[in-house]
Amino acid sequence: MIGDTAGLIHPLCGNGMAMAIHSAKIVSELIQKRTENKISRSFLENEYSATWQTIFGSRLRFGKILSMILQHKTYERLAINSMTAMPFVLNKIIKHTHGQPIETVN
């Protein structure tokens, strides 16, 4: 259950490939701990699910809400007019759908 197999990644939720890579990073770090017998399989599975939900869950919910808004003409017009009048709104939407950059190991 890595990447898009963990849940439908809506096109409005940002870069699906980046989400897949990020989820692979999360699970690979847990797998490494498992192969070193530092954690159990059940802990690995539970920790991965919880971490995935923490990192990606709100993005998926926001994308679903955004999709519902854009499917209604009145709300769509209101959203587009808002973004035209207040360009910072688009930046907020992008921030909520694209998440934080992946932390790298030095």
XYZ file of N, CA and C in Angstrom:
318
model
N 0.833 -1.186 0.000
C 0.000 0.000 0.000
C 0.882 1.255 0.000
N 1.694 1.365 -1.027
C 2.582 2.524 -1.147
C 2.112 3.377 -2.309
N 2.206 4.685 -2.143
C 1.824 5.588 -3.222
C 0.335 5.561 -3.453
N -0.078 5.546 -4.712
C -1.483 5.623 -5.059
C -2.255 4.375 -4.643
N -1.581 3.269 -4.376
C -2.296 2.083 -3.939
C -2.816 2.241 -2.515
N -2.300 3.219 -1.780
C -2.749 3.447 -0.406
C -4.068 4.209 -0.369
N -4.466 4.783 -1.454
C -5.712 5.533 -1.519
C -5.726 6.344 -2.793
N -6.905 6.595 -3.292
C -7.005 7.346 -4.530
C -6.394 8.729 -4.348
N -5.406 9.048 -5.143
C -4.804 10.376 -5.103
C -5.495 11.217 -6.163
N -6.345 12.095 -5.702
C -7.123 12.948 -6.593
C -6.175 13.888 -7.340
N -6.451 14.157 -8.622
C -5.590 15.069 -9.392
C -5.441 16.453 -8.761
N -6.401 16.865 -7.951
C -6.319 18.170 -7.299
C -5.510 18.132 -6.007
N -4.917 16.990 -5.689
C -4.169 16.849 -4.441
C -2.676 17.035 -4.622
N -2.276 17.610 -5.708
C -0.858 17.865 -5.892
C -0.194 16.795 -6.724
N 1.065 16.668 -6.556
C 1.889 15.783 -7.362
C 1.813 14.345 -6.843
N 1.052 13.508 -7.542
C 0.884 12.116 -7.129
C 2.184 11.341 -7.110
N 3.084 11.625 -8.038
C 4.377 10.923 -8.057
C 5.198 11.290 -6.822
N 5.162 12.547 -6.426
C 5.888 12.957 -5.216
C 5.306 12.269 -3.989
N 3.969 12.111 -3.977
C 3.333 11.412 -2.856
C 3.769 9.947 -2.830
N 3.866 9.327 -3.993
C 4.302 7.931 -4.068
C 5.736 7.789 -3.567
N 6.593 8.690 -3.981
C 7.997 8.652 -3.542
C 8.090 8.889 -2.042
N 7.323 9.850 -1.548
C 7.347 10.162 -0.120
C 6.860 8.958 0.697
N 5.786 8.309 0.233
C 5.287 7.140 0.970
C 6.296 5.990 0.913
N 7.004 5.858 -0.211
C 8.047 4.826 -0.310
C 9.172 5.101 0.676
N 9.503 6.364 0.871
C 10.535 6.732 1.845
C 10.099 6.338 3.252
N 8.846 6.636 3.566
C 8.321 6.318 4.892
C 8.393 4.810 5.151
N 7.873 4.029 4.209
C 7.833 2.578 4.429
C 9.229 1.965 4.367
N 10.112 2.494 3.552
C 11.455 1.910 3.480
C 12.213 2.107 4.794
N 12.010 3.250 5.441
C 12.661 3.468 6.735
C 12.115 2.497 7.777
N 10.810 2.242 7.721
C 10.213 1.283 8.650
C 10.668 -0.146 8.342
N 10.757 -0.496 7.081
C 11.224 -1.828 6.696
C 12.654 -2.051 7.164
N 13.473 -1.029 7.060
C 14.852 -1.152 7.540
C 14.856 -1.471 9.036
N 14.032 -0.768 9.808
C 13.951 -1.050 11.247
C 13.442 -2.465 11.500
N 12.500 -2.907 10.663
C 11.956 -4.264 10.816
C 13.022 -5.314 10.531
N 13.809 -5.128 9.480
C 14.848 -6.117 9.147
C 15.941 -6.155 10.200
N 16.086 -5.064 10.950
C 17.056 -5.032 12.044
C 16.427 -5.520 13.354
N 15.176 -6.043 13.270
C 14.422 -6.531 14.426
C 14.217 -5.471 15.510
N 14.151 -4.207 15.102
C 13.909 -3.123 16.059
C 12.414 -2.896 16.276
N 11.593 -3.318 15.320
C 10.145 -3.165 15.432
C 9.470 -4.433 14.911
N 8.224 -4.633 15.319
C 7.454 -5.790 14.843
C 6.744 -5.431 13.533
N 6.286 -6.484 12.870
C 5.541 -6.256 11.627
C 4.265 -5.467 11.900
N 3.550 -5.815 12.954
C 2.305 -5.103 13.257
C 2.583 -3.630 13.574
N 3.695 -3.351 14.269
C 4.057 -1.961 14.532
C 4.366 -1.255 13.214
N 5.107 -1.908 12.333
C 5.426 -1.336 11.021
C 4.143 -0.956 10.283
N 3.203 -1.884 10.225
C 1.959 -1.637 9.495
C 1.154 -0.500 10.122
N 1.027 -0.525 11.434
C 0.265 0.521 12.123
C 0.940 1.883 12.009
N 2.245 1.896 12.159
C 2.997 3.154 12.081
C 2.927 3.738 10.675
N 3.051 2.877 9.663
C 2.956 3.353 8.285
C 1.585 3.961 8.016
N 0.534 3.254 8.422
C -0.830 3.760 8.200
C -1.046 5.096 8.894
N -0.617 5.186 10.134
C -0.799 6.429 10.893
C 0.003 7.576 10.280
N 1.241 7.295 9.905
C 2.084 8.334 9.306
C 1.520 8.770 7.964
N 1.071 7.811 7.164
C 0.493 8.125 5.858
C -0.710 9.045 6.028
N -1.590 8.692 6.975
C -2.773 9.518 7.218
C -2.400 10.917 7.694
N -1.397 11.011 8.552
C -0.959 12.309 9.057
C -0.437 13.192 7.932
N 0.357 12.612 7.062
C 0.993 13.396 5.996
C 0.057 13.658 4.830
N -0.718 12.651 4.423
C -1.498 12.776 3.194
C -3.008 12.905 3.385
N -3.526 12.517 4.526
C -4.970 12.505 4.736
C -5.642 13.843 4.499
N -5.085 14.910 5.058
C -5.718 16.228 4.895
C -5.652 16.696 3.444
N -4.577 16.340 2.747
C -4.472 16.703 1.327
C -5.578 16.046 0.520
N -5.841 14.776 0.798
C -6.897 14.066 0.078
C -8.268 14.644 0.396
N -8.501 14.958 1.668
C -9.788 15.562 2.040
C -9.960 16.926 1.374
N -8.907 17.740 1.377
C -8.972 19.066 0.771
C -9.224 18.956 -0.734
N -8.554 18.028 -1.396
C -8.760 17.825 -2.831
C -10.183 17.395 -3.147
N -10.748 16.559 -2.285
C -12.125 16.109 -2.485
C -13.098 17.272 -2.331
N -12.879 18.104 -1.333
C -13.729 19.279 -1.123
C -13.597 20.236 -2.303
N -12.366 20.477 -2.725
C -12.122 21.365 -3.861
C -12.809 20.840 -5.112
N -12.762 19.550 -5.322
C -13.419 18.931 -6.461
C -14.932 19.146 -6.408
N -15.520 18.972 -5.224
C -16.962 19.180 -5.080
C -17.339 20.633 -5.371
N -16.510 21.570 -4.917
C -16.764 22.995 -5.179
C -16.740 23.263 -6.673
N -15.740 22.715 -7.349
C -15.573 22.988 -8.780
C -16.616 22.286 -9.644
N -17.369 21.357 -9.092
C -18.403 20.674 -9.850
C -19.740 21.415 -9.820
N -19.839 22.471 -9.022
C -21.056 23.279 -8.947
C -20.760 24.658 -9.540
N -21.498 25.025 -10.580
C -21.219 26.267 -11.304
C -21.180 27.490 -10.403
N -22.125 27.619 -9.477
C -22.168 28.796 -8.602
C -20.925 28.861 -7.728
N -20.593 27.736 -7.093
C -19.408 27.705 -6.229
C -18.126 27.871 -7.033
N -18.112 27.289 -8.238
C -16.937 27.417 -9.098
C -16.697 28.886 -9.444
N -17.740 29.581 -9.844
C -17.593 31.006 -10.167
C -17.118 31.797 -8.958
N -17.688 31.518 -7.816
C -17.289 32.197 -6.585
C -15.810 31.938 -6.290
N -15.376 30.698 -6.438
C -13.971 30.348 -6.179
C -13.044 31.058 -7.169
N -13.394 31.040 -8.430
C -12.542 31.686 -9.442
C -12.510 33.198 -9.226
N -13.656 33.795 -8.933
C -13.693 35.238 -8.652
C -12.865 35.580 -7.421
N -12.920 34.740 -6.418
C -12.128 34.960 -5.205
C -10.636 34.911 -5.506
N -10.229 33.918 -6.302
C -8.805 33.792 -6.639
C -8.336 34.941 -7.524
N -9.229 35.442 -8.387
C -8.878 36.578 -9.236
C -8.717 37.838 -8.396
N -9.641 38.049 -7.463
C -9.598 39.238 -6.616
C -8.513 39.154 -5.546
N -8.242 37.943 -5.092
C -7.265 37.744 -4.014
C -6.314 36.614 -4.410
N -5.268 36.912 -5.175
C -4.365 35.866 -5.679
C -3.728 34.998 -4.585
N -3.608 35.516 -3.381
C -3.012 34.728 -2.301
C -3.854 33.491 -1.964
N -5.142 33.521 -2.331
C -6.012 32.369 -2.094
C -5.494 31.157 -2.873
N -5.060 31.386 -4.111
C -4.519 30.285 -4.914
C -3.275 29.700 -4.246
N -2.433 30.554 -3.688
C -1.242 30.055 -2.981
C -1.630 29.186 -1.788
N -2.691 29.566 -1.089
C -3.167 28.767 0.049
C -3.671 27.402 -0.434
N -4.400 27.409 -1.543
C -4.915 26.149 -2.093
C -3.763 25.233 -2.479
N -2.768 25.782 -3.151
C -1.606 24.984 -3.556
C -0.888 24.424 -2.327
N -0.747 25.237 -1.290
C -0.088 24.769 -0.066
C -0.854 23.601 0.555
N -2.188 23.681 0.560
C -2.997 22.609 1.160
C -3.043 21.354 0.308
N -2.799 21.460 -0.983
C -2.866 20.273 -1.836
C -1.502 19.656 -2.115
N -0.437 20.388 -1.904
C 0.890 19.864 -2.226
C 1.709 19.463 -1.002
N 1.320 19.878 0.193
C 2.013 19.448 1.395
C 3.405 20.029 1.545
N 4.127 19.446 2.477
C 5.478 19.881 2.800
C 6.501 19.078 2.005
N 7.673 19.672 1.725
C 8.730 18.909 1.042
C 9.183 17.727 1.899
N 9.678 16.695 1.236
C 10.199 15.516 1.910
C 11.501 15.886 2.605
N 11.627 15.457 3.866
C 12.878 15.681 4.580
C 13.914 14.716 4.052
N 15.107 15.201 3.831
C 16.173 14.341 3.332
C 17.144 14.031 4.459
N 17.810 12.900 4.327
C 18.804 12.483 5.309
C 20.156 13.001 4.853
N 20.888 13.628 5.753
C 22.230 14.138 5.418
C 23.290 13.111 5.690
